[in-house]
């Protein structure tokens, strides 16, 4: 019996979100004139939904903590971070790195080489408790919880600019909030259908309002701040939910989309290393930063990043996949032994009942 393909609507969204993330990383790196500044405001407003969308998808499907899978994810991060560090030494960049920055490549999760993966690991270990907690909540109490969190962690930030978490939404608090929103949609809104035109209309209204407010800040201060487009503002969260619901209603099956989406975490990890490879050995797109077509060139580079990263990760899995799996099994077995030994020690000390 042929295995049924996973619905590809949300898998396609993973790829779109990755493209948007890469685009804002490039577009926000340089502003050579007023037009470029306004384009940056638009691109950051549109593109900053990328990471929130990732977390909404995780919340919708629900993270099920599997230690072996987490070990494999960590091994993937180590593989690409170590290669990235070696290349940076070859390019002469890493010579100026301090010890803490180098260690962030050596131990990418605890070193916060990528804030997203560090927070994802934390969320994964919290997920069994979060899942059980919200599954016991009534729909009404779940809604009250989300409303309370939105007011405290997003509403105040949006209206008053006071960032309670002091991380611009790039931390475990906002990630947990988005995860819970995804869980709420799955648990209590799964059977509800949404009109695509209304979702698109709502998204456009939210995005245009955000662009207008950020534009006012730019006109008044003379600098591009994009305060209203940060990850933890009501604008970004609402826009992300609209995009998520829109793609949730798209149903089709594509093994190519699903296969490409499975490489998204690895490509995400490789972004800055791949950018270095492109500029050093292929095409110095940064030399075009004075061009009026700079943002479109950056978009093309983003597509190239995804294609290159997907091919590289496919090669990694083809060559090292079995070795990585056996290493993950060995590390997991070691972890279990250490856990049992630790339990015995605690029991002897009377600290474990």
CSV table of C-alpha atoms in Angstrom, one decimal:
chain,number,residue,atom,x,y,z
A,1,UNK,CA,0.0,0.0,0.0
A,2,UNK,CA,1.5,3.4,-1.1
A,3,UNK,CA,2.1,5.8,1.8
A,4,UNK,CA,-0.2,8.9,1.6
A,5,UNK,CA,1.7,12.1,1.0
A,6,UNK,CA,1.4,14.8,3.7
A,7,UNK,CA,-0.8,17.7,2.8
A,8,UNK,CA,1.5,20.2,1.1
A,9,UNK,CA,-0.2,23.5,1.8
A,10,UNK,CA,1.6,24.1,5.1
A,11,UNK,CA,4.8,22.6,3.8
A,12,UNK,CA,4.8,25.1,1.0
A,13,UNK,CA,4.3,27.8,3.7
A,14,UNK,CA,7.5,26.7,5.3
A,15,UNK,CA,9.4,27.4,2.1
A,16,UNK,CA,7.6,30.8,1.6
A,17,UNK,CA,8.4,31.8,5.2
A,18,UNK,CA,12.1,30.8,4.7
A,19,UNK,CA,12.2,33.0,1.5
A,20,UNK,CA,10.7,35.9,3.4
A,21,UNK,CA,13.2,35.6,6.3
A,22,UNK,CA,16.2,35.5,3.9
A,23,UNK,CA,14.8,38.6,2.1
A,24,UNK,CA,14.5,40.7,5.2
A,25,UNK,CA,17.9,39.7,6.4
A,26,UNK,CA,19.3,41.0,3.1
A,27,UNK,CA,17.1,44.0,2.6
A,28,UNK,CA,17.7,45.4,6.2
A,29,UNK,CA,21.5,45.2,5.8
A,30,UNK,CA,21.8,48.3,3.6
A,31,UNK,CA,19.8,51.4,2.7
A,32,UNK,CA,21.4,53.7,0.2
A,33,UNK,CA,18.6,56.2,-0.5
A,34,UNK,CA,15.1,57.1,0.5
A,35,UNK,CA,13.5,54.6,-1.9
A,36,UNK,CA,15.6,51.9,-0.4
A,37,UNK,CA,14.5,52.9,3.0
A,38,UNK,CA,10.8,52.7,2.1
A,39,UNK,CA,11.3,49.4,0.4
A,40,UNK,CA,13.0,48.2,3.6
A,41,UNK,CA,9.9,49.2,5.6
A,42,UNK,CA,7.7,47.3,3.2
A,43,UNK,CA,9.9,44.2,3.0
A,44,UNK,CA,10.4,44.0,6.8
A,45,UNK,CA,6.6,44.3,7.4
A,46,UNK,CA,5.9,41.6,4.8
A,47,UNK,CA,8.8,39.3,5.6
A,48,UNK,CA,8.9,39.4,9.4
A,49,UNK,CA,6.0,37.0,9.6
A,50,UNK,CA,8.4,34.2,8.6
A,51,UNK,CA,9.6,33.1,12.0
A,52,UNK,CA,6.1,33.5,13.7
A,53,UNK,CA,4.7,31.3,10.9
A,54,UNK,CA,7.2,28.6,11.6
A,55,UNK,CA,6.2,28.5,15.3
A,56,UNK,CA,2.4,28.6,14.4
A,57,UNK,CA,3.0,25.5,12.2
A,58,UNK,CA,4.8,23.8,15.1
A,59,UNK,CA,1.9,24.6,17.4
A,60,UNK,CA,-0.7,23.4,14.9
A,61,UNK,CA,0.9,20.0,14.5
A,62,UNK,CA,2.1,19.9,18.1
A,63,UNK,CA,5.7,19.2,19.1
A,64,UNK,CA,6.1,15.7,20.5
A,65,UNK,CA,9.3,15.5,22.4
A,66,UNK,CA,11.5,12.7,20.9
A,67,UNK,CA,15.0,12.8,22.3
A,68,UNK,CA,16.5,11.0,19.4
A,69,UNK,CA,15.1,13.5,16.9
A,70,UNK,CA,16.4,16.3,19.1
A,71,UNK,CA,19.9,14.8,19.1
A,72,UNK,CA,19.7,14.5,15.3
A,73,UNK,CA,18.7,18.1,15.0
A,74,UNK,CA,21.6,19.1,17.2
A,75,UNK,CA,24.0,17.0,15.1
A,76,UNK,CA,22.8,18.8,12.0
A,77,UNK,CA,23.3,22.2,13.7
A,78,UNK,CA,26.8,21.2,14.8
A,79,UNK,CA,27.7,19.9,11.3
A,80,UNK,CA,26.9,23.2,9.6
A,81,UNK,CA,28.1,25.5,12.3
A,82,UNK,CA,31.5,23.8,12.5
A,83,UNK,CA,31.8,24.0,8.7
A,84,UNK,CA,30.8,27.6,8.8
A,85,UNK,CA,33.4,28.4,11.5
A,86,UNK,CA,36.1,26.8,9.4
A,87,UNK,CA,35.1,28.8,6.4
A,88,UNK,CA,35.1,32.0,8.4
A,89,UNK,CA,38.7,31.3,9.5
A,90,UNK,CA,39.6,30.8,5.8
A,91,UNK,CA,37.9,34.1,4.9
A,92,UNK,CA,39.7,35.9,7.7
A,93,UNK,CA,36.5,36.8,9.5
A,94,UNK,CA,36.9,34.6,12.6
A,95,UNK,CA,40.2,36.0,13.6
A,96,UNK,CA,38.4,38.9,15.2
A,97,UNK,CA,35.9,36.6,17.0
A,98,UNK,CA,36.0,36.5,20.8
A,99,UNK,CA,35.9,33.2,22.7
A,100,UNK,CA,32.2,33.5,23.3
A,101,UNK,CA,31.5,34.0,19.6
A,102,UNK,CA,33.6,31.0,18.7
A,103,UNK,CA,31.9,28.8,21.4
A,104,UNK,CA,28.6,29.7,19.9
A,105,UNK,CA,29.6,27.8,16.8
A,106,UNK,CA,31.1,25.0,18.7
A,107,UNK,CA,28.0,24.5,20.9
A,108,UNK,CA,25.3,26.1,18.7
A,109,UNK,CA,22.2,25.3,20.8
A,110,UNK,CA,23.4,26.5,24.3
A,111,UNK,CA,25.7,29.1,22.6
A,112,UNK,CA,22.6,30.7,20.9
A,113,UNK,CA,24.3,30.6,17.5
A,114,UNK,CA,20.7,31.0,16.3
A,115,UNK,CA,18.2,32.3,18.8
A,116,UNK,CA,15.4,30.4,17.0
A,117,UNK,CA,16.9,27.0,17.4
A,118,UNK,CA,18.0,27.7,21.0
A,119,UNK,CA,14.4,28.7,21.8
A,120,UNK,CA,13.0,25.8,19.8
A,121,UNK,CA,15.0,23.3,21.9
A,122,UNK,CA,13.6,25.0,25.1
A,123,UNK,CA,10.1,24.9,23.7
A,124,UNK,CA,10.5,21.2,22.7
A,125,UNK,CA,11.4,20.3,26.2
A,126,UNK,CA,8.5,22.3,27.6
A,127,UNK,CA,6.1,21.0,25.0
A,128,UNK,CA,4.9,17.8,27.0
A,129,UNK,CA,3.8,20.1,29.8
A,130,UNK,CA,2.3,22.8,27.6
A,131,UNK,CA,0.4,20.3,25.5
A,132,UNK,CA,-1.1,18.5,28.5
A,133,UNK,CA,-1.9,21.9,30.2
A,134,UNK,CA,-3.8,23.4,27.2
A,135,UNK,CA,-5.6,20.1,26.3
A,136,UNK,CA,-7.1,20.2,29.8
A,137,UNK,CA,-8.2,23.8,29.5
A,138,UNK,CA,-11.7,24.6,28.3
A,139,UNK,CA,-12.0,26.6,25.1
A,140,UNK,CA,-13.0,29.7,27.1
A,141,UNK,CA,-10.1,29.5,29.5
A,142,UNK,CA,-7.7,28.9,26.7
A,143,UNK,CA,-8.9,32.0,24.9
A,144,UNK,CA,-8.6,34.0,28.2
A,145,UNK,CA,-5.0,32.7,28.5
A,146,UNK,CA,-4.1,33.8,25.0
A,147,UNK,CA,-5.8,37.2,25.4
A,148,UNK,CA,-3.9,37.8,28.7
A,149,UNK,CA,-0.6,36.9,27.1
A,150,UNK,CA,-1.3,39.0,24.0
A,151,UNK,CA,-2.0,42.0,26.2
A,152,UNK,CA,1.0,41.6,28.4
A,153,UNK,CA,3.6,40.6,25.9
A,154,UNK,CA,2.3,42.1,22.6
A,155,UNK,CA,-0.2,44.8,23.3
A,156,UNK,CA,2.0,46.9,25.6
A,157,UNK,CA,4.9,46.5,23.2
A,158,UNK,CA,2.8,47.5,20.2
A,159,UNK,CA,1.1,50.6,21.8
A,160,UNK,CA,3.8,51.8,24.3
A,161,UNK,CA,7.0,50.5,22.7
A,162,UNK,CA,7.9,49.0,26.2
A,163,UNK,CA,9.4,45.6,25.5
A,164,UNK,CA,8.7,43.6,28.6
A,165,UNK,CA,10.7,40.7,27.5
A,166,UNK,CA,13.5,42.9,26.1
A,167,UNK,CA,14.2,40.7,23.1
A,168,UNK,CA,12.0,42.2,20.4
A,169,UNK,CA,10.0,39.0,20.3
A,170,UNK,CA,13.0,36.9,19.4
A,171,UNK,CA,12.9,34.7,22.5
A,172,UNK,CA,11.1,31.9,24.3
A,173,UNK,CA,8.2,34.0,25.6
A,174,UNK,CA,6.9,35.1,22.2
A,175,UNK,CA,7.7,31.7,20.8
A,176,UNK,CA,5.5,30.0,23.5
A,177,UNK,CA,2.7,32.5,22.8
A,178,UNK,CA,2.8,31.7,19.1
A,179,UNK,CA,3.0,27.9,19.8
A,180,UNK,CA,-0.1,28.2,22.0
A,181,UNK,CA,-2.0,30.1,19.3
A,182,UNK,CA,-1.2,27.2,16.9
A,183,UNK,CA,-2.4,24.7,19.4
A,184,UNK,CA,-5.6,26.6,19.9
A,185,UNK,CA,-6.3,26.7,16.2
A,186,UNK,CA,-5.8,22.9,16.0
A,187,UNK,CA,-7.8,22.0,19.2
A,188,UNK,CA,-10.7,24.4,18.8
A,189,UNK,CA,-10.8,25.9,15.3
A,190,UNK,CA,-9.8,22.9,13.2
A,191,UNK,CA,-13.2,22.4,11.6
A,192,UNK,CA,-13.8,26.0,11.0
A,193,UNK,CA,-13.4,27.2,7.4
A,194,UNK,CA,-12.1,30.6,6.4
A,195,UNK,CA,-12.9,32.6,3.3
A,196,UNK,CA,-9.7,33.3,1.4
A,197,UNK,CA,-10.8,36.7,0.3
A,198,UNK,CA,-11.4,37.8,3.9
A,199,UNK,CA,-8.1,36.4,5.0
A,200,UNK,CA,-6.3,38.2,2.2
A,201,UNK,CA,-8.2,41.4,3.0
A,202,UNK,CA,-7.4,41.2,6.7
A,203,UNK,CA,-3.8,40.6,6.0
A,204,UNK,CA,-3.6,43.6,3.6
A,205,UNK,CA,-5.3,45.9,6.1
A,206,UNK,CA,-3.0,44.8,8.9
A,207,UNK,CA,0.2,45.1,6.7
A,208,UNK,CA,-0.8,48.5,5.3
A,209,UNK,CA,-1.5,49.9,8.7
A,210,UNK,CA,1.9,48.6,9.9
A,211,UNK,CA,3.7,50.1,6.9
A,212,UNK,CA,1.9,53.4,7.5
A,213,UNK,CA,2.9,53.6,11.1
A,214,UNK,CA,6.5,52.6,10.5
A,215,UNK,CA,6.5,55.2,7.6
A,216,UNK,CA,5.4,57.9,10.1
A,217,UNK,CA,8.2,56.9,12.4
A,218,UNK,CA,10.6,57.2,9.5
A,219,UNK,CA,9.4,60.6,8.4
A,220,UNK,CA,9.5,61.9,12.0
A,221,UNK,CA,12.8,60.5,13.1
A,222,UNK,CA,14.6,60.2,9.7
A,223,UNK,CA,15.7,56.6,10.5
A,224,UNK,CA,14.1,53.2,9.6
A,225,UNK,CA,13.0,51.6,12.9
A,226,UNK,CA,10.2,49.2,12.0
A,227,UNK,CA,9.0,49.1,15.6
A,228,UNK,CA,5.5,48.0,14.6
A,229,UNK,CA,6.9,45.1,12.5
A,230,UNK,CA,8.8,43.4,15.3
A,231,UNK,CA,8.0,39.8,16.0
A,232,UNK,CA,6.1,40.5,19.2
A,233,UNK,CA,3.7,43.2,18.0
A,234,UNK,CA,0.0,42.7,17.4
A,235,UNK,CA,0.5,43.6,13.8
A,236,UNK,CA,3.0,40.8,13.1
A,237,UNK,CA,1.2,38.2,15.1
A,238,UNK,CA,-2.2,39.0,13.5
A,239,UNK,CA,-0.6,39.1,10.0
A,240,UNK,CA,1.1,35.7,10.7
A,241,UNK,CA,-2.1,34.1,11.8
A,242,UNK,CA,-3.8,35.3,8.6
A,243,UNK,CA,-1.1,33.9,6.4
A,244,UNK,CA,-1.1,30.6,8.3
A,245,UNK,CA,-4.9,30.2,8.0
A,246,UNK,CA,-4.7,31.1,4.3
A,247,UNK,CA,-2.2,28.3,3.6
A,248,UNK,CA,-4.0,26.0,5.9
A,249,UNK,CA,-7.0,26.1,3.5
A,250,UNK,CA,-4.8,25.2,0.6
A,251,UNK,CA,-4.9,21.5,0.0
A,252,UNK,CA,-2.7,19.6,-2.5
A,253,UNK,CA,-0.1,16.9,-2.4
A,254,UNK,CA,3.4,17.3,-3.8
A,255,UNK,CA,6.3,15.0,-2.9
A,256,UNK,CA,8.7,17.7,-4.3
A,257,UNK,CA,7.3,20.4,-2.0
A,258,UNK,CA,7.3,18.1,1.0
A,259,UNK,CA,10.9,16.9,0.3
A,260,UNK,CA,12.1,20.5,-0.1
A,261,UNK,CA,10.3,21.6,3.1
A,262,UNK,CA,12.1,18.8,5.1
A,263,UNK,CA,15.4,20.6,4.4
A,264,UNK,CA,14.2,24.0,5.7
A,265,UNK,CA,15.8,23.8,9.2
A,266,UNK,CA,19.2,22.9,7.6
A,267,UNK,CA,18.9,25.7,5.0
A,268,UNK,CA,17.9,28.1,7.7
A,269,UNK,CA,21.1,27.2,9.6
A,270,UNK,CA,23.3,27.6,6.5
A,271,UNK,CA,22.1,31.0,5.5
A,272,UNK,CA,25.1,33.2,6.4
A,273,UNK,CA,27.6,30.6,5.4
A,274,UNK,CA,26.0,30.3,2.0
A,275,UNK,CA,25.9,34.1,1.7
A,276,UNK,CA,29.6,34.1,2.3
A,277,UNK,CA,30.2,31.3,-0.3
A,278,UNK,CA,28.2,33.3,-2.9
A,279,UNK,CA,30.0,36.6,-2.4
A,280,UNK,CA,33.4,35.0,-2.1
A,281,UNK,CA,33.3,32.5,-5.0
A,282,UNK,CA,30.3,33.2,-7.2
A,283,UNK,CA,28.7,36.6,-7.3
A,284,UNK,CA,29.4,39.6,-5.1
A,285,UNK,CA,25.8,40.8,-5.0
A,286,UNK,CA,26.8,43.4,-2.3
A,287,UNK,CA,28.6,45.4,-5.0
A,288,UNK,CA,25.1,46.2,-6.4
A,289,UNK,CA,23.9,47.8,-3.2
A,290,UNK,CA,23.8,51.2,-4.9
A,291,UNK,CA,21.5,49.9,-7.7
A,292,UNK,CA,17.8,50.6,-7.8
A,293,UNK,CA,17.3,46.9,-8.4
A,294,UNK,CA,19.2,46.0,-5.2
A,295,UNK,CA,16.1,44.5,-3.4
A,296,UNK,CA,15.1,42.4,-6.4
A,297,UNK,CA,18.7,41.1,-6.7
A,298,UNK,CA,18.5,40.2,-3.0
A,299,UNK,CA,15.2,38.3,-3.7
A,300,UNK,CA,17.0,36.3,-6.4
A,301,UNK,CA,19.8,35.6,-4.0
A,302,UNK,CA,17.3,34.2,-1.5
A,303,UNK,CA,16.0,31.8,-4.1
A,304,UNK,CA,19.6,30.7,-4.8
A,305,UNK,CA,20.2,30.3,-1.1
A,306,UNK,CA,17.3,27.9,-0.8
A,307,UNK,CA,18.3,25.9,-3.9
A,308,UNK,CA,21.9,25.6,-2.8
A,309,UNK,CA,21.1,24.8,0.8
A,310,UNK,CA,18.6,22.1,-0.2
A,311,UNK,CA,21.1,20.4,-2.5
A,312,UNK,CA,23.8,20.5,0.1
A,313,UNK,CA,21.6,19.1,2.8
A,314,UNK,CA,20.4,16.3,0.5
A,315,UNK,CA,24.1,15.4,-0.1
A,316,UNK,CA,24.8,15.5,3.6
A,317,UNK,CA,22.0,13.1,4.3
A,318,UNK,CA,22.9,10.9,1.4
A,319,UNK,CA,26.6,10.6,2.5
A,320,UNK,CA,26.3,10.9,6.3
A,321,UNK,CA,22.7,10.1,7.0
A,322,UNK,CA,23.3,6.5,8.3
A,323,UNK,CA,26.3,7.6,10.3
A,324,UNK,CA,24.4,10.4,11.8
A,325,UNK,CA,21.5,8.1,12.7
A,326,UNK,CA,23.9,5.5,14.4
A,327,UNK,CA,25.6,8.3,16.3
A,328,UNK,CA,22.2,9.6,17.4
A,329,UNK,CA,21.3,6.1,18.6
A,330,UNK,CA,24.6,5.8,20.5
A,331,UNK,CA,24.2,9.2,22.1
A,332,UNK,CA,20.6,8.4,23.1
A,333,UNK,CA,21.6,5.1,24.6
A,334,UNK,CA,24.4,6.9,26.6
A,335,UNK,CA,21.8,9.5,27.7
A,336,UNK,CA,19.5,6.7,29.0
A,337,UNK,CA,22.4,5.1,30.9
A,338,UNK,CA,23.4,8.4,32.5
A,339,UNK,CA,19.8,9.0,33.4
A,340,UNK,CA,19.5,5.6,35.1
A,341,UNK,CA,22.8,6.0,36.9
A,342,UNK,CA,21.8,9.4,38.1
A,343,UNK,CA,18.5,8.0,39.3
A,344,UNK,CA,20.3,5.3,41.3
A,345,UNK,CA,22.7,7.9,42.9
A,346,UNK,CA,19.8,10.2,43.9
A,347,UNK,CA,17.9,7.2,45.3
A,348,UNK,CA,20.9,6.2,47.4
A,349,UNK,CA,21.2,9.7,48.7
A,350,UNK,CA,17.5,9.7,49.6
A,351,UNK,CA,16.7,12.5,47.2
A,352,UNK,CA,14.5,10.4,44.9
A,353,UNK,CA,11.5,8.6,46.1
